[in-house]
Amino acid sequence: MPPGPLCWLCCSEHLLQEQVFQLLTDMKEQRKESGKNKHSSGQQNLNTITYETLKYISKTPCRHQSPEIVREFLTAVKSHKLTKAEKLQLLNHRPVTAVEIQLMVEESEERLTEEQIEALLHTVTSILPAGPEAEQKQNTNDDVTMDEEDPA
């Protein structure tokens, strides 16, 4: 992994989905350039795993995440005293309800007030990019709003 703003996760056993996506994309490009694509069954298995993982991650909001967004998010949540694993969960899953926060933050009832949970939710939704489902939902809502405004 190249050094950078996500270095604190690179040295641990956890990676952001965005990091995995970038790593696999780079590996795929290197294999294309070197001409080694499907020579052995092991390589075929690796190609399949790479393809399926990239396909999954490309459908998540992490696909649109950048190191700058991660840095901004980590700075914004510093006051909540979350563990690295909890920050990772928030970055990868982007909770939108208090219940989801409670599932991702260990002992959240003791560690966070309702106001802090709401602030954390606001931070997640305002800084992290929305996923494809949210964009589709927003487009659907925009279409409905336009239909209501224009009865023609």
C-alpha atoms as a printed R data frame, in Angstrom:
    type eleno elety resid chain resno       x       y       z
1   ATOM     1    CA   MET     A     1   0.000   0.000   0.000
2   ATOM     2    CA   PRO     A     2   1.313   3.453  -0.787
3   ATOM     3    CA   PRO     A     3   1.712   5.786   2.187
4   ATOM     4    CA   GLY     A     4  -0.991   8.366   2.576
5   ATOM     5    CA   PRO     A     5  -3.856   9.591   4.708
6   ATOM     6    CA   LEU     A     6  -5.205   6.067   5.122
7   ATOM     7    CA   CYS     A     7  -1.911   4.771   6.473
8   ATOM     8    CA   TRP     A     8  -3.356   4.221   9.959
9   ATOM     9    CA   LEU     A     9  -5.503   1.420   8.528
10  ATOM    10    CA   CYS     A    10  -2.839  -0.058   6.256
11  ATOM    11    CA   CYS     A    11  -0.728  -1.154   9.178
12  ATOM    12    CA   SER     A    12  -3.579  -2.889  10.960
13  ATOM    13    CA   GLU     A    13  -5.555  -5.968  10.022
14  ATOM    14    CA   HIS     A    14  -8.460  -3.893   8.690
15  ATOM    15    CA   LEU     A    15  -8.842  -2.118   5.356
16  ATOM    16    CA   LEU     A    16 -11.416   0.280   4.041
17  ATOM    17    CA   GLN     A    17 -13.467  -1.016   1.156
18  ATOM    18    CA   GLU     A    18 -12.111   1.937  -0.804
19  ATOM    19    CA   GLN     A    19  -8.557   0.696  -0.150
20  ATOM    20    CA   VAL     A    20  -9.447  -2.825  -1.274
21  ATOM    21    CA   PHE     A    21 -11.095  -1.446  -4.411
22  ATOM    22    CA   GLN     A    22  -8.027   0.639  -5.276
23  ATOM    23    CA   LEU     A    23  -5.621  -2.233  -4.590
24  ATOM    24    CA   LEU     A    24  -7.569  -4.706  -6.742
25  ATOM    25    CA   THR     A    25  -7.987  -2.178  -9.540
26  ATOM    26    CA   ASP     A    26  -4.234  -1.546  -9.537
27  ATOM    27    CA   MET     A    27  -3.501  -5.303  -9.527
28  ATOM    28    CA   LYS     A    28  -5.898  -5.814 -12.435
29  ATOM    29    CA   GLU     A    29  -4.174  -3.066 -14.447
30  ATOM    30    CA   GLN     A    30  -0.731  -4.527 -13.695
31  ATOM    31    CA   ARG     A    31  -1.872  -7.969 -14.879
32  ATOM    32    CA   LYS     A    32  -3.242  -6.458 -18.093
33  ATOM    33    CA   GLU     A    33   0.024  -4.620 -18.746
34  ATOM    34    CA   SER     A    34   2.153  -7.697 -18.061
35  ATOM    35    CA   GLY     A    35  -0.039  -9.915 -20.230
36  ATOM    36    CA   LYS     A    36  -0.551 -12.502 -17.485
37  ATOM    37    CA   ASN     A    37  -4.271 -13.074 -17.321
38  ATOM    38    CA   LYS     A    38  -5.438 -16.699 -17.304
39  ATOM    39    CA   HIS     A    39  -2.430 -19.012 -17.487
40  ATOM    40    CA   SER     A    40  -3.026 -21.187 -14.424
41  ATOM    41    CA   SER     A    41  -6.006 -22.354 -12.410
42  ATOM    42    CA   GLY     A    42  -4.671 -20.348  -9.449
43  ATOM    43    CA   GLN     A    43  -4.597 -17.233 -11.611
44  ATOM    44    CA   GLN     A    44  -8.114 -17.956 -12.858
45  ATOM    45    CA   ASN     A    45  -9.302 -18.234  -9.250
46  ATOM    46    CA   LEU     A    46  -7.602 -14.932  -8.409
47  ATOM    47    CA   ASN     A    47  -9.206 -13.318 -11.458
48  ATOM    48    CA   THR     A    48 -12.638 -14.542 -10.336
49  ATOM    49    CA   ILE     A    49 -12.155 -13.303  -6.779
50  ATOM    50    CA   THR     A    50 -10.878  -9.958  -8.047
51  ATOM    51    CA   TYR     A    51 -13.808  -9.598 -10.442
52  ATOM    52    CA   GLU     A    52 -16.456 -10.478  -7.843
53  ATOM    53    CA   THR     A    53 -14.923  -8.218  -5.191
54  ATOM    54    CA   LEU     A    54 -14.629  -5.262  -7.573
55  ATOM    55    CA   LYS     A    55 -18.191  -5.856  -8.761
56  ATOM    56    CA   TYR     A    56 -19.479  -5.795  -5.159
57  ATOM    57    CA   ILE     A    57 -17.475  -2.775  -4.012
58  ATOM    58    CA   SER     A    58 -18.320  -0.784  -7.140
59  ATOM    59    CA   LYS     A    59 -21.973  -0.919  -6.045
60  ATOM    60    CA   THR     A    60 -21.207   0.557  -2.620
61  ATOM    61    CA   PRO     A    61 -20.774   4.213  -1.685
62  ATOM    62    CA   CYS     A    62 -17.109   3.489  -0.954
63  ATOM    63    CA   ARG     A    63 -16.547   3.495  -4.707
64  ATOM    64    CA   HIS     A    64 -16.952   7.288  -4.680
65  ATOM    65    CA   GLN     A    65 -14.810   7.836  -1.596
66  ATOM    66    CA   SER     A    66 -11.467   9.606  -1.744
67  ATOM    67    CA   PRO     A    67  -8.587   9.952   0.718
68  ATOM    68    CA   GLU     A    68  -9.607  13.589   1.235
69  ATOM    69    CA   ILE     A    69 -13.135  12.549   2.244
70  ATOM    70    CA   VAL     A    70 -11.732   9.951   4.643
71  ATOM    71    CA   ARG     A    71  -9.388  12.528   6.164
72  ATOM    72    CA   GLU     A    72 -12.243  15.025   6.594
73  ATOM    73    CA   PHE     A    73 -14.462  12.356   8.169
74  ATOM    74    CA   LEU     A    74 -11.749  11.196  10.586
75  ATOM    75    CA   THR     A    75 -11.125  14.776  11.676
76  ATOM    76    CA   ALA     A    76 -14.852  15.372  12.188
77  ATOM    77    CA   VAL     A    77 -15.377  12.259  14.358
78  ATOM    78    CA   LYS     A    78 -12.244  12.721  16.478
79  ATOM    79    CA   SER     A    79 -14.255  14.151  19.397
80  ATOM    80    CA   HIS     A    80 -16.379  10.981  19.644
81  ATOM    81    CA   LYS     A    81 -13.370   8.883  20.743
82  ATOM    82    CA   LEU     A    82 -14.218   5.953  18.469
83  ATOM    83    CA   THR     A    83 -11.936   2.974  17.957
84  ATOM    84    CA   LYS     A    84 -10.270   2.326  14.582
85  ATOM    85    CA   ALA     A    85 -12.668  -0.583  13.998
86  ATOM    86    CA   GLU     A    86 -15.695   1.620  14.724
87  ATOM    87    CA   LYS     A    87 -14.447   4.323  12.338
88  ATOM    88    CA   LEU     A    88 -13.897   1.648   9.716
89  ATOM    89    CA   GLN     A    89 -17.463   0.368  10.180
90  ATOM    90    CA   LEU     A    90 -18.867   3.879   9.823
91  ATOM    91    CA   LEU     A    91 -16.805   4.560   6.689
92  ATOM    92    CA   ASN     A    92 -17.733   1.265   5.045
93  ATOM    93    CA   HIS     A    93 -21.402   1.048   6.007
94  ATOM    94    CA   ARG     A    94 -22.563   4.677   6.348
95  ATOM    95    CA   PRO     A    95 -25.288   4.325   8.983
96  ATOM    96    CA   VAL     A    96 -28.402   6.466   8.589
97  ATOM    97    CA   THR     A    97 -30.244   5.547  11.803
98  ATOM    98    CA   ALA     A    98 -29.413   5.561  15.509
99  ATOM    99    CA   VAL     A    99 -29.964   1.793  15.612
100 ATOM   100    CA   GLU     A   100 -27.239   1.282  13.003
101 ATOM   101    CA   ILE     A   101 -24.867   3.441  15.064
102 ATOM   102    CA   GLN     A   102 -25.638   1.317  18.116
103 ATOM   103    CA   LEU     A   103 -24.754  -1.808  16.151
104 ATOM   104    CA   MET     A   104 -21.429  -0.380  14.975
105 ATOM   105    CA   VAL     A   105 -20.254   1.428  18.110
106 ATOM   106    CA   GLU     A   106 -19.550  -0.878  21.012
107 ATOM   107    CA   GLU     A   107 -21.372   0.095  24.226
108 ATOM   108    CA   SER     A   108 -22.779   3.151  22.449
109 ATOM   109    CA   GLU     A   109 -25.497   3.603  25.070
110 ATOM   110    CA   GLU     A   110 -22.821   4.242  27.726
111 ATOM   111    CA   ARG     A   111 -20.358   6.102  25.518
112 ATOM   112    CA   LEU     A   112 -22.607   8.360  23.442
113 ATOM   113    CA   THR     A   113 -25.559  10.575  24.274
114 ATOM   114    CA   GLU     A   114 -28.536  10.838  21.915
115 ATOM   115    CA   GLU     A   115 -27.242  14.225  20.794
116 ATOM   116    CA   GLN     A   116 -23.819  12.743  20.020
117 ATOM   117    CA   ILE     A   117 -25.429   9.930  18.024
118 ATOM   118    CA   GLU     A   118 -27.443  12.484  16.038
119 ATOM   119    CA   ALA     A   119 -24.285  14.541  15.474
120 ATOM   120    CA   LEU     A   120 -22.462  11.413  14.311
121 ATOM   121    CA   LEU     A   121 -25.285  10.576  11.906
122 ATOM   122    CA   HIS     A   122 -25.186  14.119  10.560
123 ATOM   123    CA   THR     A   123 -21.407  13.849  10.080
124 ATOM   124    CA   VAL     A   124 -21.787  10.561   8.192
125 ATOM   125    CA   THR     A   125 -24.523  11.850   5.895
126 ATOM   126    CA   SER     A   126 -22.954  15.250   5.266
127 ATOM   127    CA   ILE     A   127 -19.341  14.193   4.624
128 ATOM   128    CA   LEU     A   128 -19.459  10.697   3.142
129 ATOM   129    CA   PRO     A   129 -20.728  10.226  -0.417
130 ATOM   130    CA   ALA     A   130 -24.149   8.651  -0.805
131 ATOM   131    CA   GLY     A   131 -24.497   5.217  -2.316
132 ATOM   132    CA   PRO     A   132 -26.142   4.336  -5.620
133 ATOM   133    CA   GLU     A   133 -29.377   3.414  -3.800
134 ATOM   134    CA   ALA     A   134 -29.571   6.854  -2.173
135 ATOM   135    CA   GLU     A   135 -28.884   8.541  -5.504
136 ATOM   136    CA   GLN     A   136 -31.607   6.483  -7.184
137 ATOM   137    CA   LYS     A   137 -34.007   7.259  -4.322
138 ATOM   138    CA   GLN     A   138 -33.170  10.968  -4.596
139 ATOM   139    CA   ASN     A   139 -33.760  10.869  -8.376
140 ATOM   140    CA   THR     A   140 -37.090   9.102  -7.810
141 ATOM   141    CA   ASN     A   141 -38.068  11.710  -5.210
142 ATOM   142    CA   ASP     A   142 -37.069  14.499  -7.610
143 ATOM   143    CA   ASP     A   143 -39.219  12.920 -10.346
144 ATOM   144    CA   VAL     A   144 -42.205  12.692  -7.981
145 ATOM   145    CA   THR     A   145 -41.714  16.299  -6.886
146 ATOM   146    CA   MET     A   146 -41.535  17.453 -10.506
147 ATOM   147    CA   ASP     A   147 -44.683  15.478 -11.356
148 ATOM   148    CA   GLU     A   148 -46.515  17.117  -8.449
149 ATOM   149    CA   GLU     A   149 -45.409  20.606  -9.497
150 ATOM   150    CA   ASP     A   150 -46.208  20.169 -13.196
151 ATOM   151    CA   PRO     A   151 -49.683  18.668 -13.611
152 ATOM   152    CA   ALA     A   152 -49.400  18.827 -17.425
